[in-house]
GROMACS .gro file of N, CA, C and O in nm:
model
  524
    1GLN      N    1   0.593   1.119  -2.150
    1GLN     CA    2   0.516   1.038  -2.062
    1GLN      C    3   0.546   1.089  -1.917
    1GLN      O    4   0.669   1.097  -1.874
    2VAL      N    5   0.461   1.122  -1.826
    2VAL     CA    6   0.485   1.165  -1.698
    2VAL      C    7   0.495   1.033  -1.603
    2VAL      O    8   0.432   0.942  -1.603
    3GLN      N    9   0.627   1.036  -1.544
    3GLN     CA   10   0.648   0.945  -1.462
    3GLN      C   11   0.772   0.954  -1.358
    3GLN      O   12   0.841   1.046  -1.385
    4LEU      N   13   0.767   0.879  -1.248
    4LEU     CA   14   0.871   0.876  -1.156
    4LEU      C   15   0.901   0.733  -1.162
    4LEU      O   16   0.833   0.629  -1.139
    5VAL      N   17   1.042   0.716  -1.156
    5VAL     CA   18   1.100   0.561  -1.159
    5VAL      C   19   1.193   0.552  -1.039
    5VAL      O   20   1.290   0.619  -1.038
    6GLU      N   21   1.169   0.466  -0.948
    6GLU     CA   22   1.244   0.448  -0.826
    6GLU      C   23   1.346   0.332  -0.859
    6GLU      O   24   1.320   0.250  -0.927
    7SER      N   25   1.457   0.347  -0.787
    7SER     CA   26   1.550   0.235  -0.791
    7SER      C   27   1.642   0.224  -0.657
    7SER      O   28   1.634   0.345  -0.590
    8GLY      N   29   1.715   0.117  -0.637
    8GLY     CA   30   1.811   0.126  -0.527
    8GLY      C   31   1.772   0.047  -0.409
    8GLY      O   32   1.839   0.040  -0.316
    9GLY      N   33   1.640  -0.002  -0.417
    9GLY     CA   34   1.595  -0.083  -0.294
    9GLY      C   35   1.654  -0.226  -0.286
    9GLY      O   36   1.746  -0.257  -0.372
   10GLY      N   37   1.655  -0.302  -0.186
   10GLY     CA   38   1.724  -0.440  -0.163
   10GLY      C   39   1.706  -0.481  -0.025
   10GLY      O   40   1.624  -0.439   0.055
   11SER      N   41   1.770  -0.589   0.001
   11SER     CA   42   1.768  -0.654   0.117
   11SER      C   43   1.914  -0.635   0.185
   11SER      O   44   2.023  -0.671   0.141
   12VAL      N   45   1.900  -0.580   0.316
   12VAL     CA   46   2.045  -0.553   0.389
   12VAL      C   47   2.006  -0.594   0.524
   12VAL      O   48   1.908  -0.612   0.586
   13GLN      N   49   2.132  -0.605   0.594
   13GLN     CA   50   2.135  -0.626   0.743
   13GLN      C   51   2.121  -0.497   0.815
   13GLN      O   52   2.134  -0.380   0.786
   14ALA      N   53   2.049  -0.505   0.930
   14ALA     CA   54   2.029  -0.400   1.023
   14ALA      C   55   2.164  -0.327   1.049
   14ALA      O   56   2.290  -0.390   1.066
   15GLY      N   57   2.162  -0.192   1.043
   15GLY     CA   58   2.293  -0.122   1.059
   15GLY      C   59   2.348  -0.069   0.936
   15GLY      O   60   2.427   0.018   0.926
   16GLU      N   61   2.310  -0.137   0.829
   16GLU     CA   62   2.364  -0.107   0.674
   16GLU      C   63   2.276   0.021   0.628
   16GLU      O   64   2.206   0.062   0.675
   17SER      N   65   2.342   0.039   0.494
   17SER     CA   66   2.290   0.173   0.434
   17SER      C   67   2.249   0.126   0.292
   17SER      O   68   2.282   0.025   0.239
   18LEU      N   69   2.161   0.210   0.243
   18LEU     CA   70   2.089   0.216   0.125
   18LEU      C   71   2.080   0.344   0.055
   18LEU      O   72   2.030   0.433   0.145
   19ARG      N   73   2.073   0.345  -0.070
   19ARG     CA   74   2.029   0.475  -0.127
   19ARG      C   75   1.938   0.460  -0.234
   19ARG      O   76   1.968   0.385  -0.344
   20LEU      N   77   1.830   0.534  -0.228
   20LEU     CA   78   1.724   0.513  -0.320
   20LEU      C   79   1.729   0.641  -0.419
   20LEU      O   80   1.765   0.738  -0.373
   21SER      N   81   1.700   0.617  -0.539
   21SER     CA   82   1.688   0.725  -0.647
   21SER      C   83   1.562   0.725  -0.703
   21SER      O   84   1.480   0.604  -0.725
   22CYS      N   85   1.517   0.840  -0.756
   22CYS     CA   86   1.390   0.853  -0.821
   22CYS      C   87   1.394   0.943  -0.926
   22CYS      O   88   1.432   1.086  -0.919
   23VAL      N   89   1.378   0.900  -1.056
   23VAL     CA   90   1.422   0.970  -1.175
   23VAL      C   91   1.278   1.036  -1.216
   23VAL      O   92   1.186   0.953  -1.233
   24ALA      N   93   1.256   1.185  -1.235
   24ALA     CA   94   1.135   1.231  -1.280
   24ALA      C   95   1.155   1.259  -1.445
   24ALA      O   96   1.249   1.304  -1.478
   25SER      N   97   1.030   1.234  -1.493
   25SER     CA   98   1.025   1.278  -1.644
   25SER      C   99   0.904   1.319  -1.703
   25SER      O  100   0.796   1.264  -1.642
   26GLY      N  101   0.888   1.406  -1.789
   26GLY     CA  102   0.775   1.424  -1.850
   26GLY      C  103   0.680   1.531  -1.782
   26GLY      O  104   0.560   1.562  -1.812
   27PHE      N  105   0.753   1.599  -1.677
   27PHE     CA  106   0.661   1.718  -1.595
   27PHE      C  107   0.760   1.803  -1.555
   27PHE      O  108   0.881   1.757  -1.506
   28THR      N  109   0.720   1.933  -1.513
   28THR     CA  110   0.807   2.026  -1.437
   28THR      C  111   0.705   2.109  -1.345
   28THR      O  112   0.596   2.170  -1.410
   29TYR      N  113   0.741   2.140  -1.241
   29TYR     CA  114   0.668   2.215  -1.142
   29TYR      C  115   0.729   2.342  -1.142
   29TYR      O  116   0.870   2.347  -1.116
   30ARG      N  117   0.659   2.456  -1.129
   30ARG     CA  118   0.722   2.575  -1.087
   30ARG      C  119   0.750   2.581  -0.940
   30ARG      O  120   0.867   2.616  -0.895
   31ARG      N  121   0.667   2.538  -0.850
   31ARG     CA  122   0.673   2.528  -0.704
   31ARG      C  123   0.619   2.399  -0.649
   31ARG      O  124   0.506   2.409  -0.627
   32GLY      N  125   0.681   2.289  -0.659
   32GLY     CA  126   0.620   2.176  -0.601
   32GLY      C  127   0.682   2.123  -0.497
   32GLY      O  128   0.769   2.171  -0.421
   33CYS      N  129   0.653   2.002  -0.473
   33CYS     CA  130   0.718   1.924  -0.352
   33CYS      C  131   0.736   1.790  -0.384
   33CYS      O  132   0.669   1.715  -0.467
   34MET      N  133   0.847   1.736  -0.349
   34MET     CA  134   0.888   1.592  -0.381
   34MET      C  135   0.903   1.514  -0.246
   34MET      O  136   0.963   1.575  -0.169
   35GLY      N  137   0.857   1.407  -0.248
   35GLY     CA  138   0.855   1.326  -0.122
   35GLY      C  139   0.890   1.179  -0.132
   35GLY      O  140   0.861   1.122  -0.258
   36TRP      N  141   0.926   1.126  -0.024
   36TRP     CA  142   0.934   0.981   0.003
   36TRP      C  143   0.836   0.933   0.081
   36TRP      O  144   0.823   0.981   0.198
   37PHE      N  145   0.769   0.821   0.056
   37PHE     CA  146   0.666   0.762   0.128
   37PHE      C  147   0.700   0.619   0.148
   37PHE      O  148   0.768   0.553   0.070
   38ARG      N  149   0.662   0.560   0.252
   38ARG     CA  150   0.669   0.411   0.255
   38ARG      C  151   0.539   0.338   0.294
   38ARG      O  152   0.467   0.406   0.392
   39GLN      N  153   0.527   0.233   0.285
   39GLN     CA  154   0.416   0.136   0.322
   39GLN      C  155   0.463  -0.006   0.359
   39GLN      O  156   0.508  -0.073   0.276
   40ALA      N  157   0.438  -0.040   0.482
   40ALA     CA  158   0.481  -0.169   0.538
   40ALA      C  159   0.354  -0.262   0.527
   40ALA      O  160   0.241  -0.214   0.516
   41PRO      N  161   0.373  -0.394   0.513
   41PRO     CA  162   0.248  -0.477   0.521
   41PRO      C  163   0.147  -0.445   0.633
   41PRO      O  164   0.188  -0.444   0.735
   42GLY      N  165   0.030  -0.433   0.584
   42GLY     CA  166  -0.086  -0.416   0.689
   42GLY      C  167  -0.086  -0.282   0.755
   42GLY      O  168  -0.160  -0.252   0.852
   43LYS      N  169  -0.001  -0.180   0.701
   43LYS     CA  170   0.019  -0.056   0.756
   43LYS      C  171  -0.021   0.048   0.632
   43LYS      O  172  -0.016   0.023   0.536
   44GLU      N  173  -0.076   0.170   0.708
   44GLU     CA  174  -0.100   0.278   0.599
   44GLU      C  175   0.033   0.337   0.540
   44GLU      O  176   0.138   0.326   0.598
   45ARG      N  177   0.014   0.393   0.429
   45ARG     CA  178   0.137   0.471   0.378
   45ARG      C  179   0.157   0.593   0.452
   45ARG      O  180   0.078   0.669   0.500
   46GLU      N  181   0.294   0.616   0.483
   46GLU     CA  182   0.336   0.714   0.566
   46GLU      C  183   0.457   0.805   0.502
   46GLU      O  184   0.515   0.754   0.411
   47ALA      N  185   0.456   0.923   0.538
   47ALA     CA  186   0.547   1.005   0.487
   47ALA      C  187   0.677   0.990   0.540
   47ALA      O  188   0.677   0.976   0.674
   48VAL      N  189   0.789   0.964   0.474
   48VAL     CA  190   0.913   0.965   0.528
   48VAL      C  191   1.001   1.094   0.521
   48VAL      O  192   1.062   1.132   0.627
   49ALA      N  193   1.005   1.165   0.428
   49ALA     CA  194   1.081   1.283   0.394
   49ALA      C  195   1.023   1.362   0.273
   49ALA      O  196   0.958   1.291   0.198
   50ASN      N  197   1.028   1.486   0.271
   50ASN     CA  198   0.994   1.580   0.147
   50ASN      C  199   1.072   1.687   0.152
   50ASN      O  200   1.148   1.725   0.240
   51VAL      N  201   1.077   1.758   0.026
   51VAL     CA  202   1.166   1.860   0.012
   51VAL      C  203   1.108   1.934  -0.101
   51VAL      O  204   1.030   1.893  -0.196
   52ASP      N  205   1.105   2.094  -0.093
   52ASP     CA  206   1.054   2.158  -0.195
   52ASP      C  207   1.136   2.150  -0.328
   52ASP      O  208   1.242   2.118  -0.324
   53SER      N  209   1.060   2.153  -0.427
   53SER     CA  210   1.121   2.137  -0.574
   53SER      C  211   1.047   2.238  -0.661
   53SER      O  212   0.966   2.304  -0.621
   54GLY      N  213   1.105   2.225  -0.785
   54GLY     CA  214   1.071   2.306  -0.890
   54GLY      C  215   1.142   2.439  -0.927
   54GLY      O  216   1.228   2.477  -0.834
   55TYR      N  217   1.136   2.470  -1.032
   55TYR     CA  218   1.243   2.570  -1.092
   55TYR      C  219   1.214   2.729  -1.033
   55TYR      O  220   1.313   2.820  -1.036
   56ALA      N  221   1.113   2.743  -0.946
   56ALA     CA  222   1.081   2.870  -0.879
   56ALA      C  223   1.058   2.819  -0.735
   56ALA      O  224   0.973   2.909  -0.673
   57ARG      N  225   1.113   2.718  -0.686
   57ARG     CA  226   1.063   2.700  -0.553
   57ARG      C  227   1.090   2.790  -0.457
   57ARG      O  228   1.197   2.862  -0.458
   58ILE      N  229   1.004   2.797  -0.347
   58ILE     CA  230   1.033   2.905  -0.254
   58ILE      C  231   1.162   2.885  -0.171
   58ILE      O  232   1.217   2.983  -0.126
   59SER      N  233   1.180   2.764  -0.106
   59SER     CA  234   1.288   2.743  -0.030
   59SER      C  235   1.366   2.633  -0.089
   59SER      O  236   1.347   2.542  -0.145
   60THR      N  237   1.514   2.669  -0.082
   60THR     CA  238   1.605   2.569  -0.118
   60THR      C  239   1.661   2.506  -0.006
   60THR      O  240   1.746   2.406  -0.015
   61THR      N  241   1.589   2.518   0.115
   61THR     CA  242   1.668   2.456   0.235
   61THR      C  243   1.541   2.365   0.310
   61THR      O  244   1.579   2.290   0.404
   62TYR      N  245   1.420   2.401   0.268
   62TYR     CA  246   1.330   2.317   0.355
   62TYR      C  247   1.326   2.162   0.338
   62TYR      O  248   1.332   2.118   0.214
   63THR      N  249   1.328   2.089   0.426
   63THR     CA  250   1.302   1.963   0.429
   63THR      C  251   1.224   1.911   0.545
   63THR      O  252   1.216   1.974   0.655
   64TYR      N  253   1.160   1.794   0.537
   64TYR     CA  254   1.090   1.738   0.643
   64TYR      C  255   1.119   1.591   0.661
   64TYR      O  256   1.151   1.522   0.565
   65TYR      N  257   1.149   1.544   0.788
   65TYR     CA  258   1.171   1.401   0.814
   65TYR      C  259   1.089   1.340   0.924
   65TYR      O  260   1.039   1.423   1.012
   66ALA      N  261   1.020   1.253   0.900
   66ALA     CA  262   0.942   1.178   1.006
   66ALA      C  263   1.058   1.152   1.128
   66ALA      O  264   1.161   1.120   1.110
   67ASP      N  265   0.974   1.151   1.248
   67ASP     CA  266   1.081   1.131   1.360
   67ASP      C  267   1.145   1.002   1.355
   67ASP      O  268   1.260   0.990   1.413
   68SER      N  269   1.072   0.899   1.304
   68SER     CA  270   1.129   0.780   1.319
   68SER      C  271   1.271   0.760   1.220
   68SER      O  272   1.352   0.664   1.234
   69VAL      N  273   1.273   0.860   1.124
   69VAL     CA  274   1.409   0.850   1.048
   69VAL      C  275   1.504   0.969   1.059
   69VAL      O  276   1.597   0.962   0.996
   70LYS      N  277   1.463   1.082   1.152
   70LYS     CA  278   1.552   1.173   1.170
   70LYS      C  279   1.682   1.126   1.215
   70LYS      O  280   1.712   1.040   1.307
   71GLY      N  281   1.785   1.187   1.150
   71GLY     CA  282   1.933   1.153   1.191
   71GLY      C  283   1.989   1.038   1.104
   71GLY      O  284   2.106   1.010   1.135
   72ARG      N  285   1.905   0.963   1.054
   72ARG     CA  286   1.942   0.829   0.983
   72ARG      C  287   1.929   0.858   0.812
   72ARG      O  288   2.011   0.788   0.749
   73PHE      N  289   1.819   0.911   0.783
   73PHE     CA  290   1.786   0.946   0.632
   73PHE      C  291   1.813   1.097   0.609
   73PHE      O  292   1.797   1.182   0.678
   74THR      N  293   1.849   1.101   0.459
   74THR     CA  294   1.883   1.232   0.419
   74THR      C  295   1.814   1.245   0.289
   74THR      O  296   1.855   1.149   0.191
   75ILE      N  297   1.718   1.328   0.256
   75ILE     CA  298   1.667   1.355   0.126
   75ILE      C  299   1.749   1.452   0.045
   75ILE      O  300   1.789   1.560   0.113
   76SER      N  301   1.767   1.434  -0.073
   76SER     CA  302   1.840   1.540  -0.169
   76SER      C  303   1.791   1.540  -0.297
   76SER      O  304   1.720   1.433  -0.337
   77GLN      N  305   1.828   1.622  -0.383
   77GLN     CA  306   1.775   1.622  -0.523
   77GLN      C  307   1.904   1.689  -0.596
   77GLN      O  308   1.972   1.768  -0.560
   78ASP      N  309   1.904   1.625  -0.720
   78ASP     CA  310   1.992   1.676  -0.817
   78ASP      C  311   1.889   1.738  -0.931
   78ASP      O  312   1.865   1.668  -1.017
   79ASN      N  313   1.876   1.850  -0.937
   79ASN     CA  314   1.797   1.939  -1.054
   79ASN      C  315   1.841   1.904  -1.195
   79ASN      O  316   1.766   1.890  -1.282
   80ALA      N  317   1.985   1.894  -1.226
   80ALA     CA  318   2.016   1.887  -1.340
   80ALA      C  319   1.991   1.735  -1.401
   80ALA      O  320   1.979   1.714  -1.506
   81LYS      N  321   1.985   1.652  -1.306
   81LYS     CA  322   1.950   1.514  -1.344
   81LYS      C  323   1.803   1.452  -1.324
   81LYS      O  324   1.744   1.357  -1.332
   82ASN      N  325   1.726   1.579  -1.267
   82ASN     CA  326   1.579   1.537  -1.239
   82ASN      C  327   1.564   1.425  -1.138
   82ASN      O  328   1.489   1.332  -1.186
   83THR      N  329   1.661   1.416  -1.037
   83THR     CA  330   1.664   1.306  -0.966
   83THR      C  331   1.652   1.333  -0.816
   83THR      O  332   1.709   1.415  -0.778
   84LEU      N  333   1.568   1.258  -0.742
   84LEU     CA  334   1.550   1.265  -0.597
   84LEU      C  335   1.604   1.154  -0.538
   84LEU      O  336   1.592   1.040  -0.600
   85TYR      N  337   1.690   1.169  -0.437
   85TYR     CA  338   1.748   1.067  -0.350
   85TYR      C  339   1.704   1.047  -0.193
   85TYR      O  340   1.659   1.152  -0.153
   86LEU      N  341   1.723   0.945  -0.144
   86LEU     CA  342   1.707   0.913  -0.022
   86LEU      C  343   1.793   0.819   0.033
   86LEU      O  344   1.829   0.712  -0.007
   87GLN      N  345   1.895   0.889   0.114
   87GLN     CA  346   2.009   0.801   0.155
   87GLN      C  347   1.969   0.778   0.307
   87GLN      O  348   1.928   0.839   0.372
   88MET      N  349   1.973   0.636   0.314
   88MET     CA  350   1.936   0.581   0.448
   88MET      C  351   2.041   0.494   0.505
   88MET      O  352   2.109   0.403   0.444
   89SER      N  353   2.064   0.531   0.624
   89SER     CA  354   2.180   0.478   0.692
   89SER      C  355   2.124   0.410   0.829
   89SER      O  356   2.005   0.450   0.881
   90SER      N  357   2.202   0.346   0.892
   90SER     CA  358   2.171   0.277   1.021
   90SER      C  359   2.026   0.231   1.012
   90SER      O  360   1.948   0.238   1.101
   91LEU      N  361   2.001   0.142   0.902
   91LEU     CA  362   1.868   0.095   0.882
   91LEU      C  363   1.834  -0.011   0.995
   91LEU      O  364   1.908  -0.088   1.049
   92LYS      N  365   1.710  -0.023   1.020
   92LYS     CA  366   1.643  -0.101   1.134
   92LYS      C  367   1.540  -0.183   1.071
   92LYS      O  368   1.484  -0.157   0.953
   93ALA      N  369   1.503  -0.295   1.134
   93ALA     CA  370   1.407  -0.400   1.071
   93ALA      C  371   1.268  -0.318   1.058
   93ALA      O  372   1.208  -0.346   0.955
   94GLU      N  373   1.239  -0.218   1.135
   94GLU     CA  374   1.110  -0.144   1.126
   94GLU      C  375   1.124  -0.047   1.002
   94GLU      O  376   1.019   0.009   0.975
   95ASP      N  377   1.231  -0.052   0.920
   95ASP     CA  378   1.233   0.031   0.800
   95ASP      C  379   1.187  -0.054   0.691
   95ASP      O  380   1.175   0.015   0.575
   96THR      N  381   1.176  -0.168   0.699
   96THR     CA  382   1.118  -0.259   0.592
   96THR      C  383   0.985  -0.218   0.553
   96THR      O  384   0.886  -0.204   0.611
   97ALA      N  385   0.980  -0.188   0.410
   97ALA     CA  386   0.866  -0.150   0.355
   97ALA      C  387   0.879  -0.127   0.195
   97ALA      O  388   1.002  -0.134   0.151
   98ILE      N  389   0.773  -0.090   0.143
   98ILE     CA  390   0.798  -0.065  -0.004
   98ILE      C  391   0.793   0.105  -0.010
   98ILE      O  392   0.727   0.174   0.046
   99TYR      N  393   0.908   0.154  -0.059
   99TYR     CA  394   0.929   0.301  -0.059
   99TYR      C  395   0.878   0.350  -0.194
   99TYR      O  396   0.925   0.312  -0.304
  100TYR      N  397   0.815   0.459  -0.183
  100TYR     CA  398   0.751   0.531  -0.301
  100TYR      C  399   0.816   0.683  -0.311
  100TYR      O  400   0.811   0.737  -0.204
  101CYS      N  401   0.832   0.715  -0.434
  101CYS     CA  402   0.851   0.853  -0.458
  101CYS      C  403   0.726   0.917  -0.521
  101CYS      O  404   0.638   0.858  -0.585
  102ALA      N  405   0.713   1.044  -0.458
  102ALA     CA  406   0.579   1.105  -0.512
  102ALA      C  407   0.615   1.278  -0.548
  102ALA      O  408   0.685   1.315  -0.484
  103ALA      N  409   0.519   1.322  -0.630
  103ALA     CA  410   0.564   1.459  -0.665
  103ALA      C  411   0.415   1.519  -0.634
  103ALA      O  412   0.305   1.483  -0.667
  104ALA      N  413   0.402   1.663  -0.591
  104ALA     CA  414   0.289   1.726  -0.564
  104ALA      C  415   0.327   1.880  -0.639
  104ALA      O  416   0.415   1.921  -0.638
  105PRO      N  417   0.213   1.937  -0.682
  105PRO     CA  418   0.228   2.042  -0.769
  105PRO      C  419   0.232   2.186  -0.680
  105PRO      O  420   0.238   2.299  -0.733
  106ASN      N  421   0.235   2.161  -0.554
  106ASN     CA  422   0.244   2.292  -0.465
  106ASN      C  423   0.359   2.274  -0.369
  106ASN      O  424   0.405   2.151  -0.344
  107PRO      N  425   0.389   2.369  -0.292
  107PRO     CA  426   0.513   2.368  -0.205
  107PRO      C  427   0.473   2.256  -0.094
  107PRO      O  428   0.366   2.250  -0.057
  108CYS      N  429   0.580   2.192  -0.032
  108CYS     CA  430   0.560   2.114   0.076
  108CYS      C  431   0.489   2.171   0.201
  108CYS      O  432   0.403   2.080   0.256
  109THR      N  433   0.490   2.298   0.241
  109THR     CA  434   0.427   2.351   0.341
  109THR      C  435   0.279   2.357   0.306
  109THR      O  436   0.194   2.387   0.407
  110VAL      N  437   0.243   2.352   0.183
  110VAL     CA  438   0.091   2.368   0.153
  110VAL      C  439   0.041   2.198   0.143
  110VAL      O  440  -0.066   2.209   0.185
  111VAL      N  441   0.117   2.125   0.090
  111VAL     CA  442   0.058   1.979   0.077
  111VAL      C  443   0.072   1.898   0.176
  111VAL      O  444   0.011   1.798   0.205
  112GLY      N  445   0.169   1.942   0.276
  112GLY     CA  446   0.192   1.864   0.383
  112GLY      C  447   0.236   1.716   0.359
  112GLY      O  448   0.311   1.703   0.279
  113LEU      N  449   0.176   1.628   0.454
  113LEU     CA  450   0.236   1.499   0.458
  113LEU      C  451   0.122   1.383   0.403
  113LEU      O  452   0.154   1.274   0.400
  114THR      N  453   0.009   1.445   0.361
  114THR     CA  454  -0.085   1.354   0.315
  114THR      C  455  -0.058   1.298   0.169
  114THR      O  456  -0.043   1.372   0.094
  115PRO      N  457  -0.079   1.161   0.164
  115PRO     CA  458  -0.044   1.096   0.013
  115PRO      C  459  -0.132   1.157  -0.091
  115PRO      O  460  -0.103   1.172  -0.194
  116TYR      N  461  -0.251   1.201  -0.046
  116TYR     CA  462  -0.369   1.242  -0.151
  116TYR      C  463  -0.321   1.360  -0.211
  116TYR      O  464  -0.393   1.407  -0.309
  117ALA      N  465  -0.250   1.453  -0.164
  117ALA     CA  466  -0.186   1.590  -0.208
  117ALA      C  467  -0.087   1.551  -0.316
  117ALA      O  468  -0.070   1.641  -0.387
  118TYR      N  469  -0.041   1.434  -0.338
  118TYR     CA  470   0.067   1.422  -0.438
  118TYR      C  471   0.012   1.341  -0.550
  118TYR      O  472  -0.055   1.241  -0.544
  119ASN      N  473   0.019   1.399  -0.671
  119ASN     CA  474  -0.060   1.332  -0.787
  119ASN      C  475   0.030   1.261  -0.882
  119ASN      O  476  -0.019   1.209  -0.978
  120ILE      N  477   0.164   1.257  -0.866
  120ILE     CA  478   0.224   1.153  -0.938
  120ILE      C  479   0.309   1.064  -0.854
  120ILE      O  480   0.377   1.121  -0.758
  121TRP      N  481   0.302   0.928  -0.883
  121TRP     CA  482   0.351   0.830  -0.788
  121TRP      C  483   0.457   0.749  -0.882
  121TRP      O  484   0.407   0.705  -0.991
  122GLY      N  485   0.568   0.716  -0.816
  122GLY     CA  486   0.628   0.593  -0.882
  122GLY      C  487   0.571   0.452  -0.844
  122GLY      O  488   0.475   0.432  -0.756
  123GLN      N  489   0.651   0.352  -0.892
  123GLN     CA  490   0.579   0.213  -0.878
  123GLN      C  491   0.633   0.162  -0.757
  123GLN      O  492   0.587   0.063  -0.699
  124GLY      N  493   0.718   0.208  -0.667
  124GLY     CA  494   0.774   0.174  -0.562
  124GLY      C  495   0.881   0.075  -0.568
  124GLY      O  496   0.926   0.012  -0.669
  125THR      N  497   0.965   0.064  -0.462
  125THR     CA  498   1.095  -0.012  -0.447
  125THR      C  499   1.101  -0.077  -0.308
  125THR      O  500   1.086  -0.020  -0.223
  126GLN      N  501   1.129  -0.200  -0.297
  126GLN     CA  502   1.121  -0.282  -0.180
  126GLN      C  503   1.237  -0.252  -0.106
  126GLN      O  504   1.365  -0.280  -0.148
  127VAL      N  505   1.236  -0.230   0.029
  127VAL     CA  506   1.342  -0.228   0.102
  127VAL      C  507   1.313  -0.335   0.223
  127VAL      O  508   1.214  -0.320   0.302
  128THR      N  509   1.413  -0.422   0.245
  128THR     CA  510   1.391  -0.527   0.354
  128THR      C  511   1.522  -0.517   0.432
  128THR      O  512   1.640  -0.526   0.372
  129VAL      N  513   1.499  -0.510   0.569
  129VAL     CA  514   1.615  -0.491   0.649
  129VAL      C  515   1.603  -0.619   0.757
  129VAL      O  516   1.500  -0.622   0.828
  130SER      N  517   1.709  -0.693   0.761
  130SER     CA  518   1.690  -0.798   0.846
  130SER      C  519   1.767  -0.783   0.983
  130SER      O  520   1.887  -0.724   0.972
  131SER      N  521   1.711  -0.824   1.095
  131SER     CA  522   1.787  -0.787   1.227
  131SER      C  523   1.878  -0.903   1.262
  131SER      O  524   1.886  -1.009   1.197
   0.00000   0.00000   0.00000
């Protein structure tokens, strides 16, 4: 079964940290892109971070971060565990959203940041930050 399963969300105070995890199963990309998106109530889904993935990925160092999370969030992956992570530090109230993990079958430089280019999505995990 093709799926992405997120975990790690929760309710925290501003300034605290959370680590989100996303376990992938049922598919493998040669050169793909894995990303984290978020959607707050009444707002469009936005890209938070992405990273090249796949057993023949072009870059092992490429990552992207939205300006709003640069320096606070870190995306990483453990290929042996088929798991994508998002370490979130110094959380702010405006980080409150549902966070989604997504996978695309092409490199990040090709798919960019548009959600429509990602064909596999997790169910989402809620992150709530209180100020």
